[in-house]
Amino acid sequence: MATVNLGSIRFNWKGAYNNSTAYVVNDVVTSSGNSYVCIQASQGNAVGNATAYWNIMSSAGTNGTNGTDLTSTLTTQGDIVYRDGSGLARLGYGTSGKVLTTKGSGQNPAWETASGGKVLQYIFNHDNTEVAVNVGTTPNFAMGSRLDLAITPSATSSKILVMYNFGSVCSYEGSNLGYGRISVSNDGFSSNETIPVSGGANQVQSQYAHFGLNLQTSSHQTHNGLCCSFIHSPNSTSAQTYRPKFWTESGTGYIYINRSPRDNANDFSSVCFAYAMELEG
């Protein structure tokens, strides 16, 4: 049977061009970042100079401007690349905590401090101690320090989001209405105490109150939970401690927390939760 030599029916990759190598049709080589295909068998006919022997298959781009090689633009881990008014440009990795922002049409991006609202830290506390205290008319730390929230702002511009969730709390005895507020101190209540978010006419019994308490008429009644939240601007980097206070409209008033006034074995018992978050100003 006769044999027919079809020659190369596909490209043959030969690597970098070598002047001493004999090439045949459909051999492919590289030189200076370009690739060439042999169109006529030869040896010693350099690519790019003898178009009778070679056709260019692909051309190398210019480094750093067309995406083929950015090593001349990006120099450090974390760099990013963007287009400025004339070509590709490098934006360094920036400072830890900064965010990438755009300046709009015709402007370059930049690393900047977030404009505000970022949560910088948070703390949590809870307490299930059952409390029954004859607080009377003077604001009283009926829970002691068990539900304190102590947080140290990292900047004077920071805001503190304070949230208290009392599982159950009420006033009872002698038909006395009950009141409460959250006080704050920058020395752990050893001598300094202030009332955040106070002012106007929100006074009962000559005291500022943040919330009122349900007056229960039955000693075993399941009383409601209560939530109190606000944003405080301490304008300080000193530690801030938040603590709840309670009082009633007369000297015979009692406050009950995490329990019913009757407190029988079958009566409910609850838990109080508290949170504080530092928000970037």
Short mmCIF file of C-alpha atoms in Angstrom, two decimals:
data_model
loop_
_atom_site.label_atom_id
_atom_site.label_comp_id
_atom_site.label_asym_id
_atom_site.label_seq_id
_atom_site.Cartn_x
_atom_site.Cartn_y
_atom_site.Cartn_z
CA MET A 1 0.00 0.00 0.00
CA ALA A 2 1.27 3.44 -0.88
CA THR A 3 2.12 5.81 2.01
CA VAL A 4 1.19 9.47 1.75
CA ASN A 5 3.19 11.95 3.87
CA LEU A 6 0.74 14.60 5.05
CA GLY A 7 3.39 16.47 7.00
CA SER A 8 2.30 18.28 10.15
CA ILE A 9 -1.46 18.41 10.57
CA ARG A 10 -1.26 20.45 13.80
CA PHE A 11 1.05 23.00 15.38
CA ASN A 12 4.24 21.67 16.93
CA TRP A 13 5.42 23.61 19.93
CA LYS A 14 9.23 24.05 19.82
CA GLY A 15 9.77 26.54 22.59
CA ALA A 16 12.21 29.45 22.24
CA TYR A 17 13.64 30.08 18.78
CA ASN A 18 17.11 28.56 18.24
CA ASN A 19 19.12 29.67 15.22
CA SER A 20 20.79 26.22 14.92
CA THR A 21 17.54 24.25 14.82
CA ALA A 22 15.97 23.15 11.55
CA TYR A 23 12.26 24.03 11.52
CA VAL A 24 9.46 22.66 9.36
CA VAL A 25 6.01 23.95 8.49
CA ASN A 26 3.67 24.40 11.50
CA ASP A 27 6.50 24.49 14.06
CA VAL A 28 5.79 27.22 16.63
CA VAL A 29 8.44 29.17 18.54
CA THR A 30 8.67 32.17 20.85
CA SER A 31 10.99 35.15 20.69
CA SER A 32 10.96 38.40 22.73
CA GLY A 33 7.49 37.63 24.04
CA ASN A 34 6.00 37.00 20.61
CA SER A 35 5.06 33.66 19.09
CA TYR A 36 5.67 32.61 15.45
CA VAL A 37 4.59 29.76 13.19
CA CYS A 38 6.88 28.32 10.51
CA ILE A 39 5.42 28.57 7.00
CA GLN A 40 8.49 27.24 5.09
CA ALA A 41 11.12 24.77 6.25
CA SER A 42 14.44 26.41 6.98
CA GLN A 43 17.35 26.77 9.37
CA GLY A 44 19.06 29.95 10.48
CA ASN A 45 16.33 32.34 9.29
CA ALA A 46 15.53 34.42 12.35
CA VAL A 47 11.93 35.07 13.19
CA GLY A 48 10.71 38.59 12.53
CA ASN A 49 13.36 39.19 9.91
CA ALA A 50 12.43 36.61 7.25
CA THR A 51 8.70 36.80 6.62
CA ALA A 52 9.04 34.17 3.88
CA TYR A 53 9.67 31.61 6.64
CA TRP A 54 7.67 32.83 9.64
CA ASN A 55 4.25 34.34 10.43
CA ILE A 56 3.59 35.99 13.74
CA MET A 57 0.87 34.28 15.79
CA SER A 58 0.67 36.65 18.78
CA SER A 59 2.43 39.80 19.92
CA ALA A 60 3.58 40.72 23.41
CA GLY A 61 1.90 43.72 25.02
CA THR A 62 3.61 46.59 26.82
CA ASN A 63 4.29 45.65 30.44
CA GLY A 64 2.17 47.42 33.02
CA THR A 65 -0.35 49.03 30.68
CA ASN A 66 -2.40 46.33 29.02
CA GLY A 67 -2.76 43.74 31.77
CA THR A 68 -0.15 41.25 30.55
CA ASP A 69 2.34 42.13 33.30
CA LEU A 70 1.68 44.43 36.27
CA THR A 71 4.91 43.80 38.17
CA SER A 72 6.21 47.23 37.22
CA THR A 73 3.04 48.84 38.65
CA LEU A 74 2.30 46.71 41.72
CA THR A 75 5.25 46.54 44.09
CA THR A 76 3.98 45.47 47.52
CA GLN A 77 1.59 42.85 48.89
CA GLY A 78 -1.85 44.42 49.32
CA ASP A 79 -1.45 46.96 46.48
CA ILE A 80 -4.34 47.41 44.09
CA VAL A 81 -4.35 48.81 40.57
CA TYR A 82 -6.70 51.38 39.06
CA ARG A 83 -6.75 53.65 36.00
CA ASP A 84 -5.91 57.31 36.53
CA GLY A 85 -6.12 60.03 33.89
CA SER A 86 -3.44 58.49 31.69
CA GLY A 87 -3.07 54.78 32.44
CA LEU A 88 -2.79 52.12 35.11
CA ALA A 89 -1.66 53.32 38.54
CA ARG A 90 -0.85 51.80 41.91
CA LEU A 91 -2.78 52.43 45.13
CA GLY A 92 -0.70 51.24 48.08
CA TYR A 93 -2.15 48.80 50.61
CA GLY A 94 -3.16 51.62 52.99
CA THR A 95 -3.44 51.77 56.78
CA SER A 96 -5.17 49.05 58.79
CA GLY A 97 -8.84 49.85 59.42
CA LYS A 98 -9.20 52.27 56.50
CA VAL A 99 -11.86 51.73 53.84
CA LEU A 100 -11.62 52.16 50.06
CA THR A 101 -13.75 55.05 48.83
CA THR A 102 -14.52 56.41 45.39
CA LYS A 103 -14.43 60.14 44.67
CA GLY A 104 -16.77 59.99 41.71
CA SER A 105 -16.26 60.57 38.01
CA GLY A 106 -12.82 61.84 36.99
CA GLN A 107 -11.31 61.22 40.45
CA ASN A 108 -9.00 58.56 41.88
CA PRO A 109 -10.01 56.15 44.68
CA ALA A 110 -8.46 56.54 48.13
CA TRP A 111 -8.13 54.86 51.52
CA GLU A 112 -10.07 56.82 54.16
CA THR A 113 -11.46 56.53 57.68
CA ALA A 114 -15.05 55.27 57.74
CA SER A 115 -17.51 58.13 58.11
CA GLY A 116 -19.07 56.72 61.30
CA GLY A 117 -21.42 54.07 62.69
CA LYS A 118 -18.90 51.22 62.71
CA VAL A 119 -19.08 48.99 65.80
CA LEU A 120 -15.69 49.23 67.49
CA GLN A 121 -16.40 47.00 70.49
CA TYR A 122 -19.27 45.56 72.49
CA ILE A 123 -19.86 44.08 75.94
CA PHE A 124 -22.61 41.90 77.36
CA ASN A 125 -23.94 41.11 80.83
CA HIS A 126 -26.85 39.22 82.33
CA ASP A 127 -28.32 38.46 85.74
CA ASN A 128 -31.06 36.12 86.98
CA THR A 129 -30.96 37.11 90.65
CA GLU A 130 -34.45 37.47 92.07
CA VAL A 131 -34.83 40.91 93.64
CA ALA A 132 -37.44 42.26 96.06
CA VAL A 133 -36.42 45.66 97.48
CA ASN A 134 -38.29 48.37 99.35
CA VAL A 135 -36.73 51.17 97.31
CA GLY A 136 -38.98 53.98 98.52
CA THR A 137 -38.78 57.39 96.85
CA THR A 138 -34.99 57.57 96.53
CA PRO A 139 -33.42 56.08 93.35
CA ASN A 140 -31.85 52.82 94.45
CA PHE A 141 -29.33 50.42 92.92
CA ALA A 142 -31.72 47.55 93.60
CA MET A 143 -29.63 45.11 91.56
CA GLY A 144 -26.32 46.24 92.99
CA SER A 145 -23.56 46.05 90.36
CA ARG A 146 -24.67 42.68 88.94
CA LEU A 147 -25.97 44.16 85.67
CA ASP A 148 -23.23 46.77 85.19
CA LEU A 149 -21.96 47.58 81.73
CA ALA A 150 -18.37 48.90 81.80
CA ILE A 151 -16.87 50.09 78.52
CA THR A 152 -13.91 52.34 77.68
CA PRO A 153 -14.39 54.47 74.53
CA SER A 154 -11.42 54.48 72.15
CA ALA A 155 -12.05 58.09 71.06
CA THR A 156 -13.82 61.14 72.41
CA SER A 157 -15.99 61.21 69.28
CA SER A 158 -17.41 57.72 69.93
CA LYS A 159 -21.04 57.07 70.82
CA ILE A 160 -22.18 54.33 73.21
CA LEU A 161 -25.32 52.37 72.37
CA VAL A 162 -26.75 51.10 75.68
CA MET A 163 -29.49 48.46 75.84
CA TYR A 164 -31.14 46.96 78.92
CA ASN A 165 -33.71 44.17 78.65
CA PHE A 166 -35.36 43.35 81.97
CA GLY A 167 -37.00 39.93 81.79
CA SER A 168 -39.61 40.97 84.32
CA VAL A 169 -39.84 44.01 86.56
CA CYS A 170 -42.75 45.65 88.40
CA SER A 171 -43.77 47.68 91.38
CA TYR A 172 -46.11 46.33 94.05
CA GLU A 173 -47.29 47.05 97.59
CA GLY A 174 -49.43 50.04 98.55
CA SER A 175 -50.46 50.88 94.95
CA ASN A 176 -47.14 52.62 94.36
CA LEU A 177 -46.10 53.48 90.83
CA GLY A 178 -42.53 52.55 89.97
CA TYR A 179 -39.82 54.29 87.96
CA GLY A 180 -36.36 53.53 86.65
CA ARG A 181 -33.38 54.98 84.88
CA ILE A 182 -29.86 54.06 83.76
CA SER A 183 -27.12 56.04 85.47
CA VAL A 184 -23.50 56.33 84.30
CA SER A 185 -20.24 56.94 86.11
CA ASN A 186 -16.64 57.44 85.01
CA ASP A 187 -15.20 56.18 88.31
CA GLY A 188 -17.25 53.05 88.97
CA PHE A 189 -19.80 54.98 91.06
CA SER A 190 -17.30 55.72 93.81
CA SER A 191 -18.14 59.44 93.68
CA ASN A 192 -19.28 60.51 90.20
CA GLU A 193 -22.70 59.70 88.80
CA THR A 194 -24.60 61.35 85.97
CA ILE A 195 -27.81 60.67 84.04
CA PRO A 196 -27.36 60.21 80.29
CA VAL A 197 -30.09 61.54 78.03
CA SER A 198 -31.77 63.62 80.73
CA GLY A 199 -33.48 66.96 80.42
CA GLY A 200 -36.78 68.63 79.80
CA ALA A 201 -39.73 67.79 82.01
CA ASN A 202 -39.08 64.04 82.34
CA GLN A 203 -39.04 64.14 86.13
CA VAL A 204 -41.05 62.09 88.61
CA GLN A 205 -40.60 62.50 92.33
CA SER A 206 -38.08 65.26 91.42
CA GLN A 207 -35.96 62.64 89.62
CA TYR A 208 -35.22 62.03 85.94
CA ALA A 209 -36.69 58.71 84.77
CA HIS A 210 -36.01 56.73 81.62
CA PHE A 211 -38.97 54.38 82.05
CA GLY A 212 -41.98 53.58 84.20
CA LEU A 213 -42.84 50.24 85.80
CA ASN A 214 -46.13 48.39 85.68
CA LEU A 215 -48.06 48.42 88.95
CA GLN A 216 -49.15 44.85 89.62
CA THR A 217 -52.49 44.24 91.39
CA SER A 218 -51.96 40.55 92.01
CA SER A 219 -49.00 39.05 93.86
CA HIS A 220 -48.73 36.09 91.48
CA GLN A 221 -49.41 37.94 88.25
CA THR A 222 -46.90 37.43 85.45
CA HIS A 223 -45.61 40.90 84.77
CA ASN A 224 -44.15 42.20 81.56
CA GLY A 225 -40.55 42.56 80.54
CA LEU A 226 -39.15 45.99 79.79
CA CYS A 227 -36.57 47.32 77.32
CA CYS A 228 -34.62 50.55 77.61
CA SER A 229 -32.07 51.70 75.03
CA PHE A 230 -30.36 54.97 74.17
CA ILE A 231 -27.20 56.42 72.62
CA HIS A 232 -24.83 58.22 74.98
CA SER A 233 -22.06 60.65 73.94
CA PRO A 234 -19.58 60.61 76.85
CA ASN A 235 -17.03 62.81 74.99
CA SER A 236 -14.31 61.00 76.91
CA THR A 237 -11.90 58.07 76.72
CA SER A 238 -12.40 57.26 80.41
CA ALA A 239 -14.17 54.04 81.34
CA GLN A 240 -17.95 54.43 81.46
CA THR A 241 -20.04 52.22 83.78
CA TYR A 242 -23.81 52.02 83.31
CA ARG A 243 -26.08 50.79 86.11
CA PRO A 244 -29.89 50.72 86.59
CA LYS A 245 -31.70 52.52 89.42
CA PHE A 246 -35.29 52.14 90.66
CA TRP A 247 -37.68 53.98 92.96
CA THR A 248 -41.42 54.34 93.70
CA GLU A 249 -43.80 57.14 94.54
CA SER A 250 -43.87 56.52 98.30
CA GLY A 251 -41.78 55.08 101.07
CA THR A 252 -43.72 51.80 101.12
CA GLY A 253 -43.09 50.92 97.48
CA TYR A 254 -41.31 47.70 96.47
CA ILE A 255 -39.57 46.77 93.22
CA TYR A 256 -39.60 43.15 92.04
CA ILE A 257 -37.12 41.95 89.40
CA ASN A 258 -36.87 38.45 87.86
CA ARG A 259 -39.71 37.22 90.12
CA SER A 260 -43.31 37.75 91.13
CA PRO A 261 -44.17 39.44 94.42
CA ARG A 262 -45.63 36.13 95.72
CA ASP A 263 -42.60 34.09 94.62
CA ASN A 264 -44.15 30.66 95.08
CA ALA A 265 -42.49 27.54 93.74
CA ASN A 266 -44.68 27.54 90.63
CA ASP A 267 -44.22 31.25 89.88
CA PHE A 268 -41.98 32.33 87.03
CA SER A 269 -38.35 33.44 87.26
CA SER A 270 -36.68 35.46 84.50
CA VAL A 271 -33.30 36.80 83.32
CA CYS A 272 -32.15 40.35 82.56
CA PHE A 273 -29.74 41.11 79.73
CA ALA A 274 -27.63 44.18 79.02
CA TYR A 275 -25.45 45.26 76.07
CA ALA A 276 -23.21 48.19 75.26
CA MET A 277 -21.61 48.95 71.89
CA GLU A 278 -19.04 51.60 71.01
CA LEU A 279 -19.97 53.23 67.71
CA GLU A 280 -17.43 55.16 65.68
CA GLY A 281 -18.35 58.85 65.77
#
